Short mmCIF file of C-alpha atoms in Angstrom, two decimals:
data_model
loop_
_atom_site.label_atom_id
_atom_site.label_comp_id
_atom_site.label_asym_id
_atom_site.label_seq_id
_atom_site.Cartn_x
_atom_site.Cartn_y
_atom_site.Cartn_z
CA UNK A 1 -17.54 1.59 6.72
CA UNK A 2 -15.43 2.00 3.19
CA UNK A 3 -15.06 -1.60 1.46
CA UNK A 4 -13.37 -1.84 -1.23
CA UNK A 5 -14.01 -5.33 -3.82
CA UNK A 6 -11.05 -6.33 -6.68
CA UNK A 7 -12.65 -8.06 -9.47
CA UNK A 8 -11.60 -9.81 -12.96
CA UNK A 9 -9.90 -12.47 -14.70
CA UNK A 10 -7.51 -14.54 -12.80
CA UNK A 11 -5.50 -15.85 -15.84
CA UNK A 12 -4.24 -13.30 -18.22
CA UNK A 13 -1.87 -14.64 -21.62
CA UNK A 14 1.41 -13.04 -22.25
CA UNK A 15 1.04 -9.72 -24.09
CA UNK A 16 -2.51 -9.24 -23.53
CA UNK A 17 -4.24 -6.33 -21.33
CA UNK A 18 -5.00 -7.15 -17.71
CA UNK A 19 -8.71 -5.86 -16.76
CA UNK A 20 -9.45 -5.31 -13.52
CA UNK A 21 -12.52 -3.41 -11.13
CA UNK A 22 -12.47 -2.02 -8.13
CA UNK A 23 -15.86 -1.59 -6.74
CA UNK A 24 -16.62 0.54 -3.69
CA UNK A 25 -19.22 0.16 -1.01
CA UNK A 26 -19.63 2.60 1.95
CA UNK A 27 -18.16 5.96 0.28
CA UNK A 28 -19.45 7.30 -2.93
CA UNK A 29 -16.01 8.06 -4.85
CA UNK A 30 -17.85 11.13 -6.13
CA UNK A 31 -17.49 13.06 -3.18
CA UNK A 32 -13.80 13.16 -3.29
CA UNK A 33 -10.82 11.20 -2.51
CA UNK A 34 -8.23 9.45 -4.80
CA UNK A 35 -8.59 6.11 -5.59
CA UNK A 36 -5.66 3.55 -5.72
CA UNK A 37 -3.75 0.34 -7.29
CA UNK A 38 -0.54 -1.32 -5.91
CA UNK A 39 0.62 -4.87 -6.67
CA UNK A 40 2.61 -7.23 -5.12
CA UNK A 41 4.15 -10.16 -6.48
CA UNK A 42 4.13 -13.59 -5.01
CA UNK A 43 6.70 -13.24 -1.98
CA UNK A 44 8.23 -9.73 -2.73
CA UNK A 45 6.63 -6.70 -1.23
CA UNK A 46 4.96 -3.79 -2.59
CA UNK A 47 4.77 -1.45 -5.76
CA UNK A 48 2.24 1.70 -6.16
CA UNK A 49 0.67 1.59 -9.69
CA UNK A 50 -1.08 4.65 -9.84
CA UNK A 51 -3.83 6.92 -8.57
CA UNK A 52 -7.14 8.11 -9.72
CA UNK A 53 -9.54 11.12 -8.68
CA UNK A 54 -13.60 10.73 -9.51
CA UNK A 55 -12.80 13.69 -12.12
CA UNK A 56 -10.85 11.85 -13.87
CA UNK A 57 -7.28 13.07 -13.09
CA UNK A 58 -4.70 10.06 -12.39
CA UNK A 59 -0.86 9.86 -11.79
CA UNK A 60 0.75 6.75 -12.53
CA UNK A 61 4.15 5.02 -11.37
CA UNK A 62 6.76 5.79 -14.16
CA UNK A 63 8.16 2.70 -14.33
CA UNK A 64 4.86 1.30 -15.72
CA UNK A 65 3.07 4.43 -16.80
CA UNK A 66 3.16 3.84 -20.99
CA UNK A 67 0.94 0.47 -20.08
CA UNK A 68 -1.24 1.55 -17.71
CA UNK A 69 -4.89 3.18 -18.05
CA UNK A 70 -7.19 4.01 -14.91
CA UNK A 71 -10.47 5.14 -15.26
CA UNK A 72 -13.46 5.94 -13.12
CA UNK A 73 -17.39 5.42 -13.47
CA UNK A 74 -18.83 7.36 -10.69
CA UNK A 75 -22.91 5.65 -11.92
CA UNK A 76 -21.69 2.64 -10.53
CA UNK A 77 -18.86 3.48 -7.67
CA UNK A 78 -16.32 1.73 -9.61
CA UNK A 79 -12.95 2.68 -10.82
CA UNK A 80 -10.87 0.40 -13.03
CA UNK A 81 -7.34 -0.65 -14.06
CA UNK A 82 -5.84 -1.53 -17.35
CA UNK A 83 -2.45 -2.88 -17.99
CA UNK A 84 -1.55 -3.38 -21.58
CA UNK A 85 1.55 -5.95 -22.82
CA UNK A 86 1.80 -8.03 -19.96
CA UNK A 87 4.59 -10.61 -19.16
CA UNK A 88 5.41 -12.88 -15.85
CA UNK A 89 6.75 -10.11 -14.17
CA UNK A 90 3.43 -8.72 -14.08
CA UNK A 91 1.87 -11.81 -11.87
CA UNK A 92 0.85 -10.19 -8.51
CA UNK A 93 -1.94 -10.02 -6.02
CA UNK A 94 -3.44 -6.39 -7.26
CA UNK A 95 -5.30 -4.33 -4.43
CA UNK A 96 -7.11 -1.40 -5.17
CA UNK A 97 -7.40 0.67 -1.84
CA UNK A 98 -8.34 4.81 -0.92
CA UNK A 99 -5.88 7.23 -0.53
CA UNK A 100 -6.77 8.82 2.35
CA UNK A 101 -4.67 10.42 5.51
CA UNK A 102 -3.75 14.06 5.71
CA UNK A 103 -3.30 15.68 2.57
CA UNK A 104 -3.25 11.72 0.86
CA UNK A 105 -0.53 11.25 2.00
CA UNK A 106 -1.37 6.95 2.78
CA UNK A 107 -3.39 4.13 1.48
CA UNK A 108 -6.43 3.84 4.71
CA UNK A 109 -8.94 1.03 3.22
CA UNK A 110 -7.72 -1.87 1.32
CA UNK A 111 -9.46 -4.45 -0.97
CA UNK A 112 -8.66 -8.24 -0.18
CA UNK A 113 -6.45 -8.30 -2.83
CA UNK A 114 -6.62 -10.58 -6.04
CA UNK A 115 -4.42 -12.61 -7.72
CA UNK A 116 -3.86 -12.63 -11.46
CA UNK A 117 -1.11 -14.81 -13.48
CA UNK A 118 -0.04 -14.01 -16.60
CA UNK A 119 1.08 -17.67 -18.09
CA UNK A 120 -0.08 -19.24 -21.44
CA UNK B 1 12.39 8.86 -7.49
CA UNK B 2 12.83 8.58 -3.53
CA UNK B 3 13.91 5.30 -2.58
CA UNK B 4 13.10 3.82 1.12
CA UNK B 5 15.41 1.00 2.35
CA UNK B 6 14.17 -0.38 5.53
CA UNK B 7 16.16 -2.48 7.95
CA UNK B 8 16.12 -4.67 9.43
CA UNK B 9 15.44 -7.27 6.78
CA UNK B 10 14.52 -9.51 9.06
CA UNK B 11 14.51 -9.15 13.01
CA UNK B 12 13.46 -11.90 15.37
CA UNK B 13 12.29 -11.19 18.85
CA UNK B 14 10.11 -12.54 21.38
CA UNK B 15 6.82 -11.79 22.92
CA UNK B 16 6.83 -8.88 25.38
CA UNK B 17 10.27 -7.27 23.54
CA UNK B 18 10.45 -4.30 22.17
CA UNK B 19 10.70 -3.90 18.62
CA UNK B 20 12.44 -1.48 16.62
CA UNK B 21 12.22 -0.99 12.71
CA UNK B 22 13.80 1.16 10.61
CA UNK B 23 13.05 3.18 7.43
CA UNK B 24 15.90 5.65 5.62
CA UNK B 25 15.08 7.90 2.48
CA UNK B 26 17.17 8.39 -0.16
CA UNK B 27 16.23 12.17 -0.04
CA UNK B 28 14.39 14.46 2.24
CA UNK B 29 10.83 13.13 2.95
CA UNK B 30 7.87 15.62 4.52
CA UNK B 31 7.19 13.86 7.97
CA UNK B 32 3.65 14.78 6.88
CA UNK B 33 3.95 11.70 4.36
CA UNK B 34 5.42 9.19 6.17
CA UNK B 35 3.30 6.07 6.62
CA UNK B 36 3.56 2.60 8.75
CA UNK B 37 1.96 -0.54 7.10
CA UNK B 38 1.85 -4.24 8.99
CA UNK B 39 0.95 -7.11 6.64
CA UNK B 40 0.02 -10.45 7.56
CA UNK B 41 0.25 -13.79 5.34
CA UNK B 42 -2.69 -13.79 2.82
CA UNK B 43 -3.88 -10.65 4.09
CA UNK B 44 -3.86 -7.26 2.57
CA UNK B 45 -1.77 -4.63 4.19
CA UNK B 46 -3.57 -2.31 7.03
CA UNK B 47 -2.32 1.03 7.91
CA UNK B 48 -0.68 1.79 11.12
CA UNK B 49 1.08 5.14 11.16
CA UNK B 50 1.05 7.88 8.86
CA UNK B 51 2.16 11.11 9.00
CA UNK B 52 5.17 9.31 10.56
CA UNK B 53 3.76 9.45 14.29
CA UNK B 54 -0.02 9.38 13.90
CA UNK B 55 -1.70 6.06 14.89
CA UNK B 56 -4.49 5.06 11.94
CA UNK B 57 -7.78 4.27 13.71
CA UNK B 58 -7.94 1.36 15.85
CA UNK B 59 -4.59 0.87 16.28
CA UNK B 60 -2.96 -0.13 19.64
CA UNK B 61 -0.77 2.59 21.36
CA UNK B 62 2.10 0.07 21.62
CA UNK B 63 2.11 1.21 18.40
CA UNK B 64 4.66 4.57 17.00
CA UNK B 65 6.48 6.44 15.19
CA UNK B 66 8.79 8.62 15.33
CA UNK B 67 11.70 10.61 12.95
CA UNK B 68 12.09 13.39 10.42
CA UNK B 69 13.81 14.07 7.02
CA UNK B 70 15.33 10.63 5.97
CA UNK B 71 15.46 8.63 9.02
CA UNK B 72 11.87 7.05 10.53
CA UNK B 73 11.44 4.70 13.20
CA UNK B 74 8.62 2.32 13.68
CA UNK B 75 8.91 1.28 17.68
CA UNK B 76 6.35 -1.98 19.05
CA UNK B 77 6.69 -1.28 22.87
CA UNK B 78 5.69 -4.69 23.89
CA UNK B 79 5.09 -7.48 21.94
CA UNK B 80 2.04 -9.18 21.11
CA UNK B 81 1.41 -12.94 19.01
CA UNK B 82 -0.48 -11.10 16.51
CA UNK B 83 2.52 -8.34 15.96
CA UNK B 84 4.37 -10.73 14.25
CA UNK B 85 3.92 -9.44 10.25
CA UNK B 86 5.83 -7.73 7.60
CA UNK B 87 6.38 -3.99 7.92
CA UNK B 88 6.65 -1.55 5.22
CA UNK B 89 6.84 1.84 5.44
CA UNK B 90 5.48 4.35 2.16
CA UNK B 91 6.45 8.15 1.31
CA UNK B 92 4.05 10.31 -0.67
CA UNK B 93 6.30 12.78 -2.67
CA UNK B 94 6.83 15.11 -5.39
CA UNK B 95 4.51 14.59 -8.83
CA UNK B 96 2.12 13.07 -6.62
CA UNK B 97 3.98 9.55 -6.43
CA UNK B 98 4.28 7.08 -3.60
CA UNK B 99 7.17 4.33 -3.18
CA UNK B 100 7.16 1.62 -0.59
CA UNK B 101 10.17 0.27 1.30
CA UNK B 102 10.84 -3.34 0.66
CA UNK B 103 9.45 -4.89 4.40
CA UNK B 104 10.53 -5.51 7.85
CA UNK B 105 10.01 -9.05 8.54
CA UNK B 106 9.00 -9.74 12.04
CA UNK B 107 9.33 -12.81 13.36
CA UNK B 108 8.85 -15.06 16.47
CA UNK B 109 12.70 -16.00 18.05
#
C-alpha cells in the first residue's frame, strides 16, 4: 500500500521560502512514477503546483513556476517542495500525492494534507 | 491553459436520488485524461474516475462517468450518506500540466 507523509513548518513569514517533504512509504519513487504537489486554500478548491520524476525532470504550474523548486532524494524516498516569496495568498493545506492512472493522467494516492500559514 | 468549469455549484438532493454533475472544458480534452475526485471535510481528496469512465480501485459502481471532448458527466446512481462531498473533476493536458475544476458541492436536501 503507497502512503504518502507531508512534513514541515506550519508557520511561514511573509516573503520567506516555504519548505516542505513529502516522504513515501510502500513504493520506492525510484522505480518510476511522477511525484506530485497541489494546494488548496482554506475553503476554495484545488490548484496543481507541479510534478516531479525520480530523475529529476519536473513541470510546474505557470502561474507559480518562477517560485517554485521540486526536488527528489531517491536514498531516502523523499521528494520535496520549495516555494520562494510567499504572501497570504499562499496559505493552503499542501498535499503531495502520485501521479498515477493511464499514461498519468490523475493524482491515485494522496498525503493527509498539511496546513501552512504564511502570517507574521 | 484549459479551463474546467463544473456545474452545478452546488446541488442538493436526497438519499437514494440520482445525482448528476457536470464538467465542461474550455478546449478539447483527451477522454484518456479525464479524472473524478470526491472530497470530504478535513479529508484529502480520493480518486474516483479517471480516464473519464474508469472507476479507481475500490470504488462503488454507483459510481461513473461518462462524455468526450469538452463535456463530462459524473452520474451517482443512488445515493448514499457518505456521497455527500465536494466533486472536482482534473484534465491532464498539453506541456504535461493538470488544472482542476472549481467543485461540485453535494449536499443533503
Amino acid at each position: 500500500q503507497v502512503q504518502l507523509q507531508e512534513s514541515g513548518p506550519g508557520l511561514v513569514k511573509p516573503s520567506e521560502t516555504l519548505s516542505l517533504t513529502c516522504a513515501v512509504s510502500g513504493y520506492s519513487i525510484s522505480s518510476g512514477y511522477y511525484w506530485g504537489w497541489i494546494r488548496q486554500p482554506p475553503g476554495k478548491g484545488l490548484e496543481w503546483i507541479g510534478s516531479i520524476y525520480h530523475s529529476g525532470s519536473t513541470y510546474y504550474n505557470p502561474s507559480l513556476k518562477s517560485r517554485v523548486t521540486m526536488s527528489v532524494v531517491t536514498s531516502k524516498n523523499q521528494f520535496s517542495l520549495k516555494l520562494s516569496s510567499v504572501t497570504a495568498a499562499d496559505t493552503a493545506v499542501y498535499y503531495c500525492a502520485r501521479v498515477g492512472c493511464n499514461g498519468g493522467s490523475c493524482y491515485d494516492y494522496w498525503g493527509q494534507g498539511t496546513l501552512v500559514t504564511v502570517s507574521s | 491553459e484549459i479551463v474546467l468549469t463544473q456545474s452545478p455549484g452546488t446541488l442538493s438532493l436526497s438519499p437514494g436520488e440520482r445525482a448528476t454533475l457536470s464538467c465542461r472544458a474550455s478546449q478539447s480534452v483527451s477522454s484518456s485524461y479525464l479524472a473524478w475526485y470526491q472530497q470530504k471535510p478535513g479529508q484529502a481528496p480520493r480518486l474516483l474516475i479517471y480516464g473519464a469512465s474508469s472507476r479507481a480501485t475500490g470504488i462503488p459502481d454507483r459510481f461513473s462517468g461518462s462524455g468526450s471532448g469538452t463535456d463530462f458527466t459524473l452520474t451517482i446512481s443512488r445515493l448514499e450518506p457518505e456521497d455527500f462531498a465536494v466533486y472536482y473533476c482534473q484534465q491532464y493536458g498539453s506541456s504535461s500540466l493538470y488544472t482542476f475544476g472549481q467543485g461540485t458541492k453535494l449536499e443533503i436536501k
